[in-house]
XYZ file of C-alpha atoms in Angstrom:
551
model
C 111.292 121.441 107.766
C 109.592 122.297 104.464
C 110.938 125.824 104.431
C 114.495 124.823 105.331
C 115.190 121.368 103.886
C 112.150 120.196 101.918
C 110.001 121.717 99.196
C 107.055 123.757 100.451
C 103.667 123.283 98.712
C 104.266 126.322 96.501
C 107.818 125.213 95.670
C 106.561 121.721 94.869
C 103.974 123.133 92.460
C 106.651 125.175 90.707
C 109.005 122.181 90.635
C 106.421 119.946 88.969
C 105.448 122.556 86.405
C 108.761 124.141 85.499
C 111.868 122.247 86.589
C 113.871 119.535 84.881
C 116.180 117.084 86.619
C 118.938 114.718 85.601
C 117.871 112.148 88.187
C 114.649 111.470 90.060
C 115.371 109.271 93.082
C 112.506 107.547 94.902
C 113.234 106.677 98.544
C 115.506 108.171 101.223
C 117.332 105.153 102.625
C 120.866 103.870 102.187
C 120.812 103.470 98.407
C 119.424 106.968 97.889
C 122.214 108.456 99.989
C 124.890 106.296 98.336
C 123.732 107.376 94.890
C 123.081 111.069 95.621
C 126.254 111.769 97.593
C 128.320 110.251 94.821
C 126.590 112.115 91.969
C 126.748 115.493 93.700
C 130.470 115.101 94.344
C 131.243 113.798 90.843
C 129.068 116.088 88.690
C 128.954 119.811 89.486
C 125.873 120.328 87.341
C 123.710 117.305 88.156
C 120.204 118.160 89.343
C 118.375 115.685 91.558
C 114.790 115.404 92.783
C 114.384 113.124 95.801
C 110.887 111.831 96.561
C 109.959 110.377 99.976
C 106.589 108.778 100.722
C 106.652 109.597 104.437
C 107.178 112.571 106.694
C 110.242 113.560 108.708
C 110.265 111.494 111.910
C 113.626 110.837 113.593
C 116.667 113.073 113.017
C 119.121 110.202 113.534
C 119.405 106.596 114.664
C 117.203 105.797 117.634
C 120.196 104.587 119.689
C 121.806 108.021 119.439
C 118.720 109.597 121.038
C 117.526 109.482 124.675
C 116.814 105.897 125.726
C 113.043 106.426 125.883
C 113.018 106.502 122.076
C 114.132 102.873 122.023
C 110.587 101.868 122.956
C 109.831 102.608 119.302
C 111.771 99.497 118.346
C 109.306 97.291 120.165
C 106.252 98.671 118.398
C 105.335 97.148 115.056
C 102.943 100.107 114.729
C 105.865 102.086 113.272
C 105.943 99.743 110.306
C 103.632 99.345 107.365
C 103.039 96.103 105.485
C 102.084 97.020 101.903
C 101.435 93.459 100.750
C 99.138 90.504 101.405
C 100.511 87.149 102.542
C 99.325 84.147 100.543
C 97.072 81.617 102.256
C 99.768 78.965 101.780
C 102.273 81.133 103.661
C 99.834 81.540 106.534
C 98.650 77.931 106.692
C 101.388 75.583 105.474
C 104.560 76.826 107.178
C 105.636 75.552 110.577
C 107.835 78.504 111.544
C 107.709 81.330 108.984
C 104.520 83.352 109.383
C 105.229 86.901 108.195
C 107.683 89.371 106.671
C 108.922 92.393 108.609
C 107.393 95.650 107.392
C 108.938 98.845 106.073
C 109.469 102.133 107.925
C 107.483 104.769 105.958
C 109.374 107.849 107.113
C 112.267 110.010 105.942
C 115.389 107.852 106.241
C 113.417 104.605 106.160
C 114.860 101.724 108.149
C 118.208 103.483 108.608
C 116.962 105.099 111.828
C 116.202 101.713 113.411
C 118.639 99.188 111.868
C 121.243 97.043 113.644
C 124.135 98.647 111.658
C 125.999 95.345 111.122
C 127.851 95.616 107.796
C 129.790 92.452 106.926
C 131.691 92.387 103.655
C 130.620 89.201 101.841
C 133.336 86.985 100.427
C 133.304 85.879 96.794
C 132.114 82.437 97.905
C 129.255 84.028 99.844
C 128.072 85.781 96.651
C 127.344 82.412 95.094
C 125.322 82.666 91.875
C 126.138 86.332 91.281
C 127.533 87.628 87.961
C 131.300 88.072 88.147
C 130.974 91.676 86.968
C 128.617 92.516 89.845
C 130.855 90.795 92.398
C 133.803 92.837 91.131
C 131.777 96.057 91.230
C 130.802 95.426 94.849
C 134.376 94.599 95.843
C 135.684 97.692 94.052
C 133.303 99.914 96.023
C 133.321 98.309 99.476
C 135.971 100.772 100.643
C 134.000 103.867 99.628
C 130.760 102.372 100.980
C 132.422 101.744 104.352
C 133.699 105.297 104.390
C 130.238 106.705 103.717
C 128.559 104.509 106.342
C 131.339 104.974 108.936
C 131.870 101.200 109.181
C 134.531 100.122 111.666
C 135.470 96.875 113.357
C 134.088 96.436 116.863
C 137.719 96.294 118.027
C 138.532 99.659 116.421
C 139.606 102.548 118.651
C 136.542 104.502 117.460
C 134.247 102.123 119.375
C 135.838 103.241 122.653
C 136.781 101.369 125.813
C 133.450 99.601 126.107
C 134.523 97.242 123.283
C 137.930 96.335 124.660
C 139.013 93.349 126.719
C 136.162 90.950 126.050
C 135.920 92.011 122.413
C 139.460 90.957 121.643
C 139.779 87.869 123.825
C 136.424 86.307 122.951
C 137.010 86.819 119.230
C 140.498 85.314 119.498
C 139.121 82.338 121.410
C 136.478 81.650 118.773
C 139.055 81.887 115.994
C 141.260 79.362 117.777
C 138.338 76.941 118.181
C 136.798 77.465 114.741
C 137.750 73.971 113.563
C 135.581 72.475 116.332
C 132.422 73.731 114.628
C 131.966 71.607 111.513
C 129.826 74.033 109.495
C 131.883 77.155 110.304
C 133.610 79.172 107.577
C 134.887 82.322 109.296
C 134.755 84.482 112.412
C 135.707 88.139 112.793
C 135.217 91.276 114.826
C 131.801 92.568 113.798
C 131.934 95.319 111.204
C 129.403 97.931 112.338
C 128.403 101.384 111.056
C 129.209 103.176 114.304
C 132.370 105.173 113.574
C 132.790 108.798 114.630
C 135.365 110.087 112.144
C 134.692 113.804 112.651
C 134.142 114.017 116.407
C 135.762 112.763 119.590
C 133.233 110.615 121.412
C 133.254 108.033 124.175
C 130.161 106.429 122.657
C 129.513 104.923 119.264
C 127.288 106.783 116.797
C 125.034 104.501 114.787
C 124.748 105.653 111.203
C 121.480 106.745 109.596
C 120.662 108.678 106.428
C 118.611 111.729 107.566
C 121.605 113.756 108.781
C 123.859 113.093 105.761
C 120.989 113.742 103.323
C 120.217 117.064 104.988
C 123.950 117.872 104.885
C 123.810 117.399 101.110
C 120.785 119.722 100.940
C 122.615 122.451 102.855
C 125.736 122.018 100.739
C 123.697 122.395 97.556
C 121.815 125.401 98.947
C 125.056 127.182 99.856
C 126.524 126.368 96.456
C 123.360 127.674 94.745
C 123.637 130.950 96.617
C 127.227 131.440 95.468
C 126.527 130.460 91.860
C 123.136 132.195 91.789
C 121.371 129.074 90.545
C 118.610 126.808 91.859
C 119.735 124.217 94.377
C 120.845 120.994 92.688
C 119.072 118.798 95.263
C 115.360 119.147 95.971
C 113.475 116.905 98.408
C 109.728 116.430 98.642
C 108.184 114.421 101.494
C 104.744 112.866 102.037
C 104.616 112.029 98.341
C 104.027 108.425 97.254
C 104.766 107.402 93.682
C 101.875 105.140 92.709
C 102.692 104.443 89.061
C 105.256 105.270 86.382
C 103.759 106.035 82.984
C 105.670 105.050 79.863
C 105.676 105.577 76.123
C 107.734 103.433 73.765
C 109.583 101.791 76.686
C 110.565 105.161 78.150
C 109.328 106.375 81.546
C 107.583 109.688 80.862
C 105.736 110.652 84.047
C 105.345 109.728 87.697
C 101.852 109.534 89.105
C 102.077 110.547 92.765
C 99.750 111.341 95.644
C 100.767 114.987 95.179
C 100.256 115.276 91.447
C 101.964 114.165 88.249
C 105.710 114.694 87.790
C 107.050 114.838 84.242
C 110.169 112.732 83.806
C 111.482 114.395 80.655
C 115.139 113.513 80.153
C 115.553 112.352 83.757
C 116.763 108.942 84.784
C 114.504 107.398 87.430
C 116.288 105.623 90.295
C 114.244 103.248 92.451
C 115.804 103.384 95.916
C 112.994 102.030 98.071
C 112.832 98.643 99.751
C 112.660 95.471 97.677
C 108.904 94.946 97.896
C 107.750 98.573 97.329
C 110.081 98.987 94.343
C 108.922 95.696 92.834
C 105.288 96.653 93.434
C 105.863 99.880 91.506
C 107.458 97.957 88.628
C 104.652 95.374 88.540
C 102.075 98.168 88.283
C 104.014 100.176 85.705
C 105.969 97.915 83.361
C 104.275 94.728 82.134
C 107.338 94.053 79.962
C 109.334 93.274 83.143
C 107.959 89.746 82.900
C 110.076 88.110 85.593
C 109.763 90.823 88.244
C 108.689 89.235 91.520
C 109.334 85.659 90.414
C 112.141 85.249 92.942
C 112.099 86.048 96.620
C 114.795 85.521 99.212
C 115.058 86.662 102.807
C 116.610 85.663 106.120
C 114.937 83.545 108.792
C 116.085 83.950 112.379
C 116.721 81.966 115.531
C 117.183 83.751 118.842
C 119.337 82.140 121.529
C 120.341 83.788 124.822
C 122.948 82.120 127.038
C 125.306 82.917 129.897
C 128.681 81.624 131.064
C 130.335 82.445 134.430
C 132.688 85.407 134.046
C 135.342 83.826 136.274
C 135.637 80.852 133.897
C 137.129 83.273 131.381
C 139.130 85.323 133.880
C 140.950 82.142 134.927
C 142.290 81.524 131.402
C 142.904 85.047 130.071
C 146.307 86.545 130.867
C 145.281 89.989 132.110
C 146.767 91.819 135.062
C 144.936 91.243 138.333
C 143.777 94.871 138.472
C 142.061 94.493 135.087
C 140.436 91.238 136.176
C 139.130 92.876 139.349
C 137.659 95.784 137.391
C 135.947 93.414 134.969
C 134.712 91.275 137.851
C 133.374 94.072 140.049
C 132.620 97.293 138.166
C 133.311 97.587 134.428
C 130.537 97.303 131.863
C 131.952 95.908 128.616
C 130.463 94.640 125.362
C 131.600 92.523 122.444
C 130.259 92.061 118.921
C 131.387 89.066 116.872
C 130.375 87.896 113.388
C 130.441 84.122 112.847
C 129.561 82.621 109.440
C 128.958 79.094 108.210
C 127.411 76.844 105.567
C 125.127 73.818 105.739
C 127.190 71.191 103.915
C 124.122 69.279 102.718
C 122.347 72.205 101.015
C 125.134 74.826 100.774
C 122.753 77.278 102.438
C 124.513 80.069 104.322
C 124.015 81.267 107.895
C 125.679 83.682 110.262
C 125.546 84.462 113.970
C 125.468 88.045 115.216
C 126.943 87.418 118.647
C 126.609 90.195 121.220
C 128.259 89.706 124.610
C 127.396 91.784 127.683
C 129.472 91.722 130.853
C 127.890 93.923 133.535
C 128.623 93.345 137.232
C 126.335 96.270 138.174
C 123.319 96.003 135.828
C 120.965 98.215 137.881
C 123.380 101.154 137.747
C 121.626 103.931 135.764
C 124.870 104.910 134.034
C 125.408 101.306 132.934
C 121.826 101.025 131.680
C 122.082 104.193 129.586
C 125.589 103.389 128.340
C 124.594 99.882 127.288
C 121.477 101.170 125.528
C 123.576 103.656 123.574
C 126.365 101.243 122.620
C 124.631 97.869 122.301
C 125.695 96.203 119.013
C 122.112 95.267 118.166
C 119.477 97.059 120.215
C 116.745 94.625 119.119
C 118.727 91.435 119.792
C 119.961 92.308 123.251
C 119.619 91.099 126.825
C 116.604 92.155 128.876
C 116.974 93.911 132.253
C 115.817 90.698 133.983
C 118.424 88.611 132.154
C 121.205 91.030 133.163
C 120.031 91.561 136.748
C 120.175 87.802 137.332
C 123.643 87.525 135.734
C 125.953 89.838 137.690
C 128.667 87.174 137.755
C 128.193 86.038 134.162
C 128.778 87.110 130.599
C 125.477 87.095 128.737
C 125.617 86.057 125.079
C 122.782 87.133 122.792
C 122.793 85.302 119.467
C 120.766 86.495 116.498
C 121.224 83.679 113.991
C 120.294 84.433 110.377
C 119.807 81.802 107.700
C 119.403 82.072 103.949
C 115.942 81.440 102.515
C 116.788 80.363 98.991
C 116.295 78.281 95.884
C 112.519 77.850 95.955
C 110.554 78.749 92.797
C 107.382 78.698 94.918
C 108.445 81.922 96.634
C 107.622 85.231 94.997
C 105.658 88.452 94.751
C 102.635 88.656 92.432
C 100.311 91.474 91.475
C 96.767 90.840 92.706
C 93.378 92.421 91.964
C 93.577 95.091 94.664
C 92.664 98.657 93.746
C 95.567 100.377 95.527
C 98.692 100.198 93.308
C 100.945 100.645 96.348
C 99.677 97.492 98.080
C 98.187 95.228 95.386
C 100.739 92.420 95.668
C 100.694 88.997 97.284
C 103.836 87.612 98.919
C 104.325 83.870 99.081
C 107.060 82.239 101.147
C 107.067 78.473 101.617
C 109.431 76.548 103.872
C 111.328 73.745 102.145
C 113.359 70.800 103.391
C 116.472 72.769 102.393
C 115.438 75.673 104.604
C 114.732 73.397 107.557
C 118.049 71.570 107.096
C 119.907 74.873 107.202
C 117.865 76.014 110.189
C 118.842 72.842 112.095
C 122.497 73.327 111.132
C 122.683 76.946 112.259
C 120.954 76.238 115.577
C 123.354 73.342 116.212
C 126.324 75.547 115.306
C 125.209 78.259 117.726
C 125.080 75.803 120.617
C 128.537 74.529 119.587
C 129.890 78.087 119.491
C 128.707 78.662 123.057
C 129.560 75.261 124.538
C 132.741 74.353 122.628
C 133.995 77.534 121.043
C 133.582 79.878 124.009
C 132.957 78.133 127.337
C 136.345 77.371 128.961
C 134.839 74.547 131.037
C 132.503 73.065 128.466
C 128.772 72.760 128.024
C 127.917 72.108 131.691
C 128.773 75.731 132.514
C 126.427 77.196 129.893
C 122.879 78.157 130.839
C 120.082 79.203 128.483
C 117.199 81.580 128.942
C 113.781 79.938 128.776
C 110.557 81.881 128.436
C 109.657 85.530 128.056
C 112.607 87.983 128.303
C 111.066 89.657 131.360
C 109.617 86.669 133.214
C 111.635 83.616 132.142
C 114.508 81.859 133.879
C 117.951 80.356 133.308
C 118.228 76.584 132.813
C 120.929 74.145 131.722
C 118.768 72.687 128.951
C 119.323 74.137 125.494
C 116.641 76.528 124.293
C 116.039 78.399 121.061
C 113.282 80.527 119.561
C 112.613 80.274 115.846
C 111.344 83.749 115.049
C 108.250 83.810 112.774
C 109.194 87.071 111.008
C 111.585 87.231 108.028
C 114.066 90.071 107.482
C 116.245 91.374 104.626
C 113.811 90.641 101.798
C 115.594 90.470 98.446
C 115.953 89.078 94.899
C 112.601 90.217 93.461
C 114.316 91.955 90.493
C 117.606 90.104 90.276
C 120.549 91.347 88.240
C 122.227 89.223 85.590
C 123.616 88.874 82.091
C 121.161 86.154 81.042
C 117.714 86.471 79.477
C 115.856 85.550 82.658
C 117.342 88.369 84.754
C 115.020 91.310 85.428
C 117.825 93.879 85.551
C 120.919 94.131 83.358
C 124.485 94.515 84.582
C 124.081 98.278 84.105
C 121.320 98.262 86.792
C 118.722 99.264 84.191
C 115.339 97.591 84.291
C 115.222 95.474 81.146
C 112.737 96.753 78.586
C 112.758 100.308 79.959
C 115.260 102.899 78.798
C 115.522 105.200 81.806
C 114.617 103.318 85.003
C 117.363 101.924 87.254
C 117.162 99.637 90.266
C 119.157 99.729 93.507
C 119.054 97.687 96.693
C 118.665 94.067 97.679
C 115.965 93.379 95.087
C 118.992 92.995 92.744
C 120.383 89.991 94.629
C 120.527 86.854 92.421
C 120.837 84.844 95.654
C 120.341 86.138 99.160
C 123.250 84.695 101.126
C 122.924 85.237 104.868
C 125.041 88.376 105.260
C 123.442 91.713 106.112
C 122.881 93.492 102.788
C 123.429 97.197 103.526
C 127.141 97.526 102.733
C 126.735 95.790 99.369
C 123.596 97.800 98.559
C 125.481 101.055 99.050
C 128.541 99.840 97.128
C 126.432 99.001 94.071
C 124.461 102.267 94.329
C 127.779 104.129 94.245
C 128.842 102.104 91.214
C 125.598 103.026 89.446
C 126.157 106.694 90.300
C 129.646 106.633 88.797
C 128.420 104.821 85.680
C 125.660 107.345 85.010
C 127.927 110.292 85.800
C 130.468 109.042 83.265
C 127.737 108.546 80.674
C 126.508 112.100 81.245
C 130.020 113.479 80.760
C 130.444 111.532 77.510
C 127.151 112.882 76.156
C 128.123 116.463 76.998
C 131.523 116.149 75.301
């Protein structure tokens, strides 16, 4: 890989000693791709150095690979947790016990993510600066294009998202008023499009392939123009500290030597906690960095409803009904959002439906594994094998952890500048109120919004996914791990904000922030689409500035 896509040791030495760049990007996830792809296409002369802490691991999303790779999703060993949890987090909370780790490899979490990409409404970006809301909305279209986001009902998702996808979504829309806290329901927007190939399966998006495409494009261009390639990537290189003089980043201290910044702009494109850790260790003038923390807490609910209950009310031809009853595997992915009226906290349900009359069929098993809307929140083989005459509904319910000044990330006395932070997350009455509301709403969605014959026909899975059983009694699991960490370096036009509306870290002339650490409030919506939209906006802003300087 080093001799084709990445810098070899000798090339890295030469790069550090001799080369100058317009941008130094740290991290290889969604924001890095959104920024780099945009700059390369907008500025024919821009030179970019991309630094990745990990090695090359997966070439694309795990669901696009043979099914054996999906075992990786079950192993927390793939993740690293470069922080310490506070004693209060460990001892005082009833439900929240830990924060999901980061994936320290090329492409980061993009090779293992769910790929759900909802577009937040203006109301769902509550507490955000109007200018940032507008920027996100202006760039949602280009972000969707880059990520290959399509609706689950789109023709690009194939026949597997067909009959149930449309009818179940329609039914929920018709019954939306029956769920008091509901705000909207729609076909899930997922990054699974295949715009350049004809495929019967979805292709979940990840960044390694597109980033390597940019490398090849720049290499071919360099050959024609007889110049150095405009995009250089170094892997297995962790930035431990950024040195500064007179509020200007001047050098990066890394595990593979010092990199001079020169006239470069430094773009932090890692996850929220690693980027904030780097800022806390490098820029004491960023006084409010880490003083906010938001994330999403999760409930998991698995239910089933007899398939014939739906077939009796849906006006399909008998041949279609027979196929759905006896042989066709079909899926559905629905996004359902709501708000707790008491606290105004947001939640959403990622609803995956699986209808499989032949769940032990090897073709069905492999097809479902490839196309499942969320490969982590999905039905187990035991749940499907015991539900041949049912539709199984897997609900991943995400709620907004918000508005608690006791939550945050602080630098501690540890010696390692990549891990010397303490994360504190404390449950509040507001959080628990929202959690109750979203659990209640999920049961209402299943029993009132979906089930044609009411709650008595809904059964819930109790116990371990592989050894449990179906029962009529409601059952939920409040997951102890948080996801979608955010808000540690929030953007704003007020004095308290850590980052200005131009994405520049306040108090530092040439360091810019991307990703969910910018979120003033977390909402409940999955952050990736908005992260990429704002990274593209930053790329365009800096490209325009560069053009103005040159002219």
